[in-house]
Tab-separated table of C-alpha atoms in Angstrom:
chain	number	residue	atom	x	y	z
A	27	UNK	CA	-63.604	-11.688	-51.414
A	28	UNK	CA	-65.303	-14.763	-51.198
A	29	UNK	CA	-64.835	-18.649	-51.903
A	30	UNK	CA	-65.748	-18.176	-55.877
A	31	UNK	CA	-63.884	-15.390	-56.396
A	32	UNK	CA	-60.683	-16.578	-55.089
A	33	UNK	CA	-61.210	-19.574	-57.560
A	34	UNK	CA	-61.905	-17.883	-60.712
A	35	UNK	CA	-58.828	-15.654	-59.429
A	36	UNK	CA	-56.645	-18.716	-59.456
A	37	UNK	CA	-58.124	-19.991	-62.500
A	38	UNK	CA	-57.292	-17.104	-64.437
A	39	UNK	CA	-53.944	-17.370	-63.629
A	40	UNK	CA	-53.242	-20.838	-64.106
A	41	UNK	CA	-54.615	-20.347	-67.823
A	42	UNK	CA	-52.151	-17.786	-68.113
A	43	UNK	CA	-55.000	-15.184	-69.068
A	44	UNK	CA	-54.223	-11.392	-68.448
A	45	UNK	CA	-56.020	-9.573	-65.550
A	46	UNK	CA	-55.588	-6.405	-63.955
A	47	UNK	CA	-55.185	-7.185	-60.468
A	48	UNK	CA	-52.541	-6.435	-58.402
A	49	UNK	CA	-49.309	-7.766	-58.258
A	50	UNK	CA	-48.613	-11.108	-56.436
A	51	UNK	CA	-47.053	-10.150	-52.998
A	52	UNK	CA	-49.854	-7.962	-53.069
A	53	UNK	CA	-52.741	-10.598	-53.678
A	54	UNK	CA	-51.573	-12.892	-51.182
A	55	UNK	CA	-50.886	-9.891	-48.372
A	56	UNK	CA	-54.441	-8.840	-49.068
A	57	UNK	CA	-56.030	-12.968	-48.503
A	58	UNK	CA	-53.720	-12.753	-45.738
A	59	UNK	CA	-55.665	-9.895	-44.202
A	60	UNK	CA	-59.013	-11.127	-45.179
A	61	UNK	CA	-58.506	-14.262	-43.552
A	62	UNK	CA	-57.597	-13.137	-40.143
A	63	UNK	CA	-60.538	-11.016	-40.333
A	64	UNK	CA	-62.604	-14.414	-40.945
A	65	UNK	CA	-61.058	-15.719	-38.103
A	66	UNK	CA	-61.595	-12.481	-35.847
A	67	UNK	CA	-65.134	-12.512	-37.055
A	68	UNK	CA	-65.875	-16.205	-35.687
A	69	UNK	CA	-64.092	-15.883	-32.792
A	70	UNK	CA	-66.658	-13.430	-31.934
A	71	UNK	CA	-69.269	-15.133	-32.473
A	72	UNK	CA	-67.955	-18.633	-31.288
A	73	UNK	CA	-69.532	-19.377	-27.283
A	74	UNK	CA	-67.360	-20.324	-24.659
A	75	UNK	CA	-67.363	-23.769	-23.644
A	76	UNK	CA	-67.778	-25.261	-20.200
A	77	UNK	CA	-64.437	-26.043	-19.873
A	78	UNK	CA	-62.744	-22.613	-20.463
A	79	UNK	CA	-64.530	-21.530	-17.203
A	80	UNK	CA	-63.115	-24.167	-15.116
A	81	UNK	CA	-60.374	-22.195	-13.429
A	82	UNK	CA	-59.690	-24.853	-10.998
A	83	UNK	CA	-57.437	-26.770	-14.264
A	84	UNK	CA	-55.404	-23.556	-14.423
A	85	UNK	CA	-54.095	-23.605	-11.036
A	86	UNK	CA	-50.631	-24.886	-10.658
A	87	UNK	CA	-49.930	-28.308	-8.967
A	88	UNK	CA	-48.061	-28.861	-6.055
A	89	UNK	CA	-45.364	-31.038	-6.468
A	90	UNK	CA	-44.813	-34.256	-4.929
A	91	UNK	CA	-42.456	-34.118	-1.805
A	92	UNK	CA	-39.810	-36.168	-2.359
A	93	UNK	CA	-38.660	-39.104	0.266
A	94	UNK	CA	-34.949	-38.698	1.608
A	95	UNK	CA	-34.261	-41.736	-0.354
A	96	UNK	CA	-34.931	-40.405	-3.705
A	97	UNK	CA	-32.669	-37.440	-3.190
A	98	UNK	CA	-29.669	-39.288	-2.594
A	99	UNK	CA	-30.409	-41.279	-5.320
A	100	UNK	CA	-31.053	-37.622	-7.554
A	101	UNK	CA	-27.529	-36.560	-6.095
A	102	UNK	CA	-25.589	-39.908	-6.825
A	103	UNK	CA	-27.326	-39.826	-10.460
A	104	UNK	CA	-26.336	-36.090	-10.826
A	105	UNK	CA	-22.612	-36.938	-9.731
A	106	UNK	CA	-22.028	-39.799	-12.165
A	107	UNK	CA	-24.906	-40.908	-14.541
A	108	UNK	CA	-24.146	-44.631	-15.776
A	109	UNK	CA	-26.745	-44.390	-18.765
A	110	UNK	CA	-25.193	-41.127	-20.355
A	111	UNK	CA	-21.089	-41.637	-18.492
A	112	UNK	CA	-21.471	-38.235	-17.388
A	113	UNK	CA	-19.974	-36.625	-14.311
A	114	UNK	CA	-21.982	-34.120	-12.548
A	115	UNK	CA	-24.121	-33.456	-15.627
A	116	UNK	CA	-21.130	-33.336	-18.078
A	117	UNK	CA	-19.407	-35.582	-20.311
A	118	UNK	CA	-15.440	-36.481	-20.506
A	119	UNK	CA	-15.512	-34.171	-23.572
A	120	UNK	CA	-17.316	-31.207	-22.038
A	121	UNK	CA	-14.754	-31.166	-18.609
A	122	UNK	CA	-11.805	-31.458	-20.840
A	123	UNK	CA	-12.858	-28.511	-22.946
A	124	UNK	CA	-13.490	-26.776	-19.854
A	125	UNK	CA	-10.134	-27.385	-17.878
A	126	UNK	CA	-8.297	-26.655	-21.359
A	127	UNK	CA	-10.160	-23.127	-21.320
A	128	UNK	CA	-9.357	-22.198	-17.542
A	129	UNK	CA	-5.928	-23.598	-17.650
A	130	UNK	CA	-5.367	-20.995	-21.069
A	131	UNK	CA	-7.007	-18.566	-19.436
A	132	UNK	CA	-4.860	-18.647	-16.594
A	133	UNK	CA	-1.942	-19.228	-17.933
A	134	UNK	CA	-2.547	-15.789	-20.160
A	135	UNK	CA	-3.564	-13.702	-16.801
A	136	UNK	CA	0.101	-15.058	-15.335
A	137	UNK	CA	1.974	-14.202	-18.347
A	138	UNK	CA	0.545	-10.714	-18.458
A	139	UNK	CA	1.508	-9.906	-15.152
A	140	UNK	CA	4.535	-11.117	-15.315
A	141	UNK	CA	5.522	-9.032	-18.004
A	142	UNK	CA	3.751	-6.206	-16.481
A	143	UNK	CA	5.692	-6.764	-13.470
A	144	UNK	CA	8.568	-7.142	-15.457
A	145	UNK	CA	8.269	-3.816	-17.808
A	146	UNK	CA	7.880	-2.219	-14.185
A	147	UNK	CA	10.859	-3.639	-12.517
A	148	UNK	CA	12.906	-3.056	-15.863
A	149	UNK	CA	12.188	0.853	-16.131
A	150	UNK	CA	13.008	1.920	-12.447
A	151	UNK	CA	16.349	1.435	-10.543
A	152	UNK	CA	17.258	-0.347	-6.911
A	153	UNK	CA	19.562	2.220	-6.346
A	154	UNK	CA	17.692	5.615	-6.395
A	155	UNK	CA	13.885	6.703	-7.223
A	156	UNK	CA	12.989	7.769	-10.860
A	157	UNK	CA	11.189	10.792	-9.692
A	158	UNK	CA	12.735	12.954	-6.718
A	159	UNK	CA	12.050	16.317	-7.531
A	160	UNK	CA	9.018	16.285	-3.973
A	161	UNK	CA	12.030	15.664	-1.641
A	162	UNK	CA	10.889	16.834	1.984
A	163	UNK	CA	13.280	18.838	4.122
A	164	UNK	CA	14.885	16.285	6.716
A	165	UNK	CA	13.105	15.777	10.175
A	166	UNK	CA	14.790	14.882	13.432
A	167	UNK	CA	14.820	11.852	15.926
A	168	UNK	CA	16.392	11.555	19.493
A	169	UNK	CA	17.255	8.815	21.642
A	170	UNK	CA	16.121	7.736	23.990
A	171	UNK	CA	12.598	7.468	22.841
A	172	UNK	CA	11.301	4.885	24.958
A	173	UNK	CA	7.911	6.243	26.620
A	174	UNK	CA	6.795	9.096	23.685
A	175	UNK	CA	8.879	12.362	24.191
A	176	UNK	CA	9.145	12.209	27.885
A	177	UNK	CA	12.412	11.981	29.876
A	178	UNK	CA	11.265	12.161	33.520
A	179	UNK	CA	13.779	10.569	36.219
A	180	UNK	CA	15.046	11.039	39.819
A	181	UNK	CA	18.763	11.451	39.661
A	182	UNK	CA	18.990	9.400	43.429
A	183	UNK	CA	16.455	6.426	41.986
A	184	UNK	CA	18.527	4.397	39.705
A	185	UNK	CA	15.150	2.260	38.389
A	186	UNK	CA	13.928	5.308	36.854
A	187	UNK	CA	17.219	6.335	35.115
A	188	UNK	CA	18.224	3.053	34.186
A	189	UNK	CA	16.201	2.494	31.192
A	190	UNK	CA	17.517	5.873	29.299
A	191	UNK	CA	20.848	4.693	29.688
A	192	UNK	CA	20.317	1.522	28.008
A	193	UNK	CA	18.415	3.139	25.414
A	194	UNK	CA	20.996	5.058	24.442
A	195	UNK	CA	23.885	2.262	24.631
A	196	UNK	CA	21.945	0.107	22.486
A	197	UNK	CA	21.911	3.146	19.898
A	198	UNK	CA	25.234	3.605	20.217
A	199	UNK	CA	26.625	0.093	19.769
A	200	UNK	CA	27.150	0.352	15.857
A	201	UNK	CA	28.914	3.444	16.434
A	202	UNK	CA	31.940	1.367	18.708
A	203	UNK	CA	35.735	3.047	17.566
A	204	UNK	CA	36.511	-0.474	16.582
A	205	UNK	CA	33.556	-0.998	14.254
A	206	UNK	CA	34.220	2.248	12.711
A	207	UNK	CA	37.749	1.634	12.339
A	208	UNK	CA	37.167	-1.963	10.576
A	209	UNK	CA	34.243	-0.502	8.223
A	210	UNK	CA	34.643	2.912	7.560
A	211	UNK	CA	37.260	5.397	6.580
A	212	UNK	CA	38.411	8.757	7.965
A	213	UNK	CA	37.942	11.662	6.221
A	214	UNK	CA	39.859	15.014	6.994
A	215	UNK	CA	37.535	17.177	4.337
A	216	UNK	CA	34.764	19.710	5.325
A	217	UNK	CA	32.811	19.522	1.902
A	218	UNK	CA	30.287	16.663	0.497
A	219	UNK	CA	31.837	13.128	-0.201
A	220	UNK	CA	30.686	12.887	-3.603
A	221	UNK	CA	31.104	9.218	-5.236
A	222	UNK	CA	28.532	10.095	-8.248
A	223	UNK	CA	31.384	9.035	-10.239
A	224	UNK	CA	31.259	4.974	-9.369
A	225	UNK	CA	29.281	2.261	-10.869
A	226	UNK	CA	25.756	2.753	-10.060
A	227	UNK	CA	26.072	-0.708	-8.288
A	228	UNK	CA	29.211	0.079	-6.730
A	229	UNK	CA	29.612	0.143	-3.201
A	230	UNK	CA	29.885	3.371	-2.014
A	231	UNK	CA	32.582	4.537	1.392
A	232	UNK	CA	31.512	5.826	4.587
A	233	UNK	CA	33.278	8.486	6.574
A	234	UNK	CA	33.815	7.377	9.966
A	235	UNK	CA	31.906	9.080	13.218
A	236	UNK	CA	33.619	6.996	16.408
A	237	UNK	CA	31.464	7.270	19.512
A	238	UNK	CA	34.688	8.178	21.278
A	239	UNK	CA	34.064	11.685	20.155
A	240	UNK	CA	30.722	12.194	22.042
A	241	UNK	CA	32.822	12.685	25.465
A	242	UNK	CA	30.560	12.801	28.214
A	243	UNK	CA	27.704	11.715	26.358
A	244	UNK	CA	29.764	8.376	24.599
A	245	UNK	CA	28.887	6.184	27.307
A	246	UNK	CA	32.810	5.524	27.666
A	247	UNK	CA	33.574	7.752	30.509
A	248	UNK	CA	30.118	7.794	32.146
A	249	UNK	CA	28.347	4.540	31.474
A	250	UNK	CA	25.046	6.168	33.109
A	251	UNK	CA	25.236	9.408	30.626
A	252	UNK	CA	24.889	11.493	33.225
A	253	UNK	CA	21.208	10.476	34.222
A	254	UNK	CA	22.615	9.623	38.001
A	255	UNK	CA	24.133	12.850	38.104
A	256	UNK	CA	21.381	14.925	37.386
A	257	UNK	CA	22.770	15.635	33.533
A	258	UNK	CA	20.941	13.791	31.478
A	259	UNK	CA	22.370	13.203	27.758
A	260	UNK	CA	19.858	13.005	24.416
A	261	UNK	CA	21.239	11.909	20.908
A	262	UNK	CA	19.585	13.866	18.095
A	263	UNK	CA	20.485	12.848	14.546
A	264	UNK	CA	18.815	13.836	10.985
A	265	UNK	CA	16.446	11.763	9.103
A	266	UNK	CA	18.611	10.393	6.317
A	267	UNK	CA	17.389	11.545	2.677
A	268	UNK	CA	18.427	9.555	-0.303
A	269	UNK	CA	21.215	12.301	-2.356
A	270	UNK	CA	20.077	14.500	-0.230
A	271	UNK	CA	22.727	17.618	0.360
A	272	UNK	CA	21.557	19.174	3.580
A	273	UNK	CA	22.518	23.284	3.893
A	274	UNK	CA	23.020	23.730	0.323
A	275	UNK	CA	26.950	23.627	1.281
A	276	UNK	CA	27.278	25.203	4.457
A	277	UNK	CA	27.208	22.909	7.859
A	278	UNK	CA	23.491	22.501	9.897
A	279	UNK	CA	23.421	23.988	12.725
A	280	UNK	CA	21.878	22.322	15.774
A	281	UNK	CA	20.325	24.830	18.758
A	282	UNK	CA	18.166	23.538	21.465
A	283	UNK	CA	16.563	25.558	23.903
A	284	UNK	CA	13.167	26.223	26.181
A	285	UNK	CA	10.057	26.386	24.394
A	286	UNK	CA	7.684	27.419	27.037
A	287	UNK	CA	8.734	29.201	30.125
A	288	UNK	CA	11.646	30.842	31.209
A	289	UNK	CA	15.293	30.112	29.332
A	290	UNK	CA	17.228	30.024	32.673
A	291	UNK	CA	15.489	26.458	34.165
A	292	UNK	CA	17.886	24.897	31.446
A	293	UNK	CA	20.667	25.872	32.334
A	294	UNK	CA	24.177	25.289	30.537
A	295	UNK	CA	24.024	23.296	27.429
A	296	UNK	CA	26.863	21.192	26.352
A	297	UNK	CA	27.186	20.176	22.434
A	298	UNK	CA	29.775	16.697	21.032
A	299	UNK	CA	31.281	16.546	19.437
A	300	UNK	CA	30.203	20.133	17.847
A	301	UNK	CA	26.382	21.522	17.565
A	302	UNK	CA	26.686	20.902	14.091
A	303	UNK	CA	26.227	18.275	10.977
A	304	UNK	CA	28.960	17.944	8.677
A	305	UNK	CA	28.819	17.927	5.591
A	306	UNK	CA	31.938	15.227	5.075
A	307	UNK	CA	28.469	12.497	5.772
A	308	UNK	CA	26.508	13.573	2.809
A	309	UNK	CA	25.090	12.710	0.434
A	310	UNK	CA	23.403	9.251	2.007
A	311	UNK	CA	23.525	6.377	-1.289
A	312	UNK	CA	21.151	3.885	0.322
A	313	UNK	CA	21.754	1.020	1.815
A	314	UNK	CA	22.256	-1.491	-1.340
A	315	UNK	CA	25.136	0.528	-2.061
A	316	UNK	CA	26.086	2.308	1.417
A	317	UNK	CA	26.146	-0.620	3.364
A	318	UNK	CA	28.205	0.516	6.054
A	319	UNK	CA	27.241	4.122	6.129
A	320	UNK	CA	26.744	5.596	9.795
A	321	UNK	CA	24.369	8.478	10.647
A	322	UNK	CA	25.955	11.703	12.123
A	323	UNK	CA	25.266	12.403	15.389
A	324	UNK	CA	24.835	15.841	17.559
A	325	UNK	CA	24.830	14.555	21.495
A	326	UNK	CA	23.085	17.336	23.939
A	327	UNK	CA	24.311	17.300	27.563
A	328	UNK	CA	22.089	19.638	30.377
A	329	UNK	CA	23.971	20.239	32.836
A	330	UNK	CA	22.146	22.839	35.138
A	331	UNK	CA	18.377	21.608	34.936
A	332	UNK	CA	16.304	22.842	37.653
A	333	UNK	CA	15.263	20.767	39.608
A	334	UNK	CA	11.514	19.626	40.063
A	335	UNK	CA	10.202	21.763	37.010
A	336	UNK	CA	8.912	20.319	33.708
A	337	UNK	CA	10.688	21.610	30.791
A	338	UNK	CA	9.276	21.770	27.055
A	339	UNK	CA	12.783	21.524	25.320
A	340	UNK	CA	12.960	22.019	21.611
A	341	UNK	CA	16.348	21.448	19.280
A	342	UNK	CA	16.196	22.299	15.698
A	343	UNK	CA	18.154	22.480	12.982
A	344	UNK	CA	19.052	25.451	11.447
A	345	UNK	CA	20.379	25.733	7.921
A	346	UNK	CA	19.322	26.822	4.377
A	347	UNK	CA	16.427	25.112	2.745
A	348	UNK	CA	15.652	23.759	6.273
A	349	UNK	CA	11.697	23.901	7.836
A	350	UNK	CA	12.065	23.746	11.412
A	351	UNK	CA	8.177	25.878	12.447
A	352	UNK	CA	5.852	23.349	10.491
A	353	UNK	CA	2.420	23.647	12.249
A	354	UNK	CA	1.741	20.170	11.187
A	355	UNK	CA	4.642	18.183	11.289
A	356	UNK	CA	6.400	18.592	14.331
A	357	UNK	CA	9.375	16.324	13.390
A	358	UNK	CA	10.176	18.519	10.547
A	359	UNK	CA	13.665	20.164	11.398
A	360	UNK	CA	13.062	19.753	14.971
A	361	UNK	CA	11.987	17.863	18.207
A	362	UNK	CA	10.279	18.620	21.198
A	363	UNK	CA	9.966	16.670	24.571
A	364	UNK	CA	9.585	17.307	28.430
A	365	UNK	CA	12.442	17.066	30.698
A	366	UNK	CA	12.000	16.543	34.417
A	367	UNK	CA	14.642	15.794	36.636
A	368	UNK	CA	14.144	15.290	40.259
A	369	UNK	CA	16.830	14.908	43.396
């Protein structure tokens, strides 16, 4: 459409005179069209100039290095600006709507945990775990256990004895008549010492176990537990599980014996105050609420070990729902260690 027809077009409908073009989005979406086309057409057909191939204007210029001088003065402008009172490139307004946002932010994040660490320390108790239905048959430790599971000594060379025997008075100490006597009670019954009835913050009562009753392993008669003798002693004593009711009413039993070799390089084995674990100590409370509680212990006395031979010893316990054979736990119900005793 050219130049006259687009002016008779608008003429026409100025006057208010009816035609039959097409609507008037339509009209003006068609001149649109025809006009780029124009445009396209003497694009075309327009030359390039002189300039347009100068490439060399295109090319990006280097910028100026600046001295040392003007950078300090860049970074002194950038951390306060006297023309705009701005401090590194924001206003008093701007950092105070800042801080306001971290310091709600913040103090949101700390409330949350809080409460979450709250909820957390409102749902479970100090006194016993929510969930103890996984409970692991007890293990077994010994004493002394100072160099791994290795008692090797000559009964004539007190330096090499010397440090078993203070192993085991140290682990003995708590176990003194008169600390038993001042913190614990006796107890005469053979069954479980069930307190279940207290307070659950009550504190609960310990049965007494004096070291007096240990004999020749107590440390009392023989201060060198037999190590200068030739007859060494070893404390064993059960890994103490929270309500845990070991032998499902009958005692543990306690056996110890070669595990490699012959049964006879051993010799006699002497048990104190009995080879067993009574049930009068269980169950164990914890220690918020059984403060004073004292482990049971099972001393082991060898008294004819041959002399010059190393001896894989094993004890276990022996009871029901006891697992003394794990292949991958070997302090599960039992303990092993080598025994060497020379002249």
């Amino acid at each position: 459409m050219g130049v006259t027809e687009r002016y008779v077009t608008g003429v026409l409908m100025g006057s208010g005179m009816r035609t039959t073009s097409p609507e008037p989005h339509k009209v003006i979406l068609k001149h649109g069209q025809e006009l780029e086309e124009e445009q396209e057409e003497l694009a075309e057909h327009q030359p390039l100039e002189q300039e347009d191939l100068n490439f060399e204007r295109w090319k990006r210029r280097p910028i100026p290095k600046r001295t040392l001088h003007q950078k300090i003065d860049d970074l002194k402008t950038y951390l306060w600006n006297a023309e705009t009172n701005e401090f590194m490139g924001r206003s008093g307004k701007s950092w105070s709507l800042i801080l306001l946002f971290y310091a709600a932010l913040y103090l949101f994040l700390a409330a949350m945990f809080g409460g979450c660490l709250f909820c957390l320390m409102w749902s479970i108790s100090p006194y016993h775990p929510t969930f103890n239905d996984r409970v692991m048959p007890p293990g077994m430790t010994m004493a002394p256990h100072l160099e791994g599971h290795e008692i090797a000594f000559n009964a004539s060379d007190r330096k090499s004895w010397r440090k078993y025997a203070r192993s085991m008075e140290e682990y003995l100490r708590p176990y003194n008549d008169a600390a038993q006597q001042r913190k614990n009670i006796p107890c005469d019954k053979e069954t479980y010492f069930m307190q279940d009835d207290l307070d659950e913050a009550a504190e609960r009562k310990a049965c007494q176990f004096k070291r007096s009753w240990l004999g020749q392993c107590s440390g009392l008669q023989d201060a060198n537990f037999g190590y200068s003798q030739g007859m060494p002693c070893i404390l064993l004593r059960m890994n103490r599980i929270l309500g845990y009711l070991p032998g499902q009413g009958k005692p543990i039993n306690v056996t110890c014996g070669v595990k490699k070799g012959p049964p006879e390089v051993l010799g006699k084995i002497e048990f104190f105050p009995k080879s067993i674990f009574e049930n009068k100590y269980y169950p164990y409370y914890g220690k918020l609420r059984h403060v004073n509680y004292s482990s049971p212990v099972v001393a082991v006395r060898f008294t004819g070990v041959q002399q010059g031979a190393n001896i894989q010893v094993q004890c276990k316990l022996n009871g029901k729902g006891i697992i003394n054979d794990s292949p991958t736990d070997r302090y599960l119900g039992s303990v092993t260690f080598s025994l060497e005793v020379g002249a």
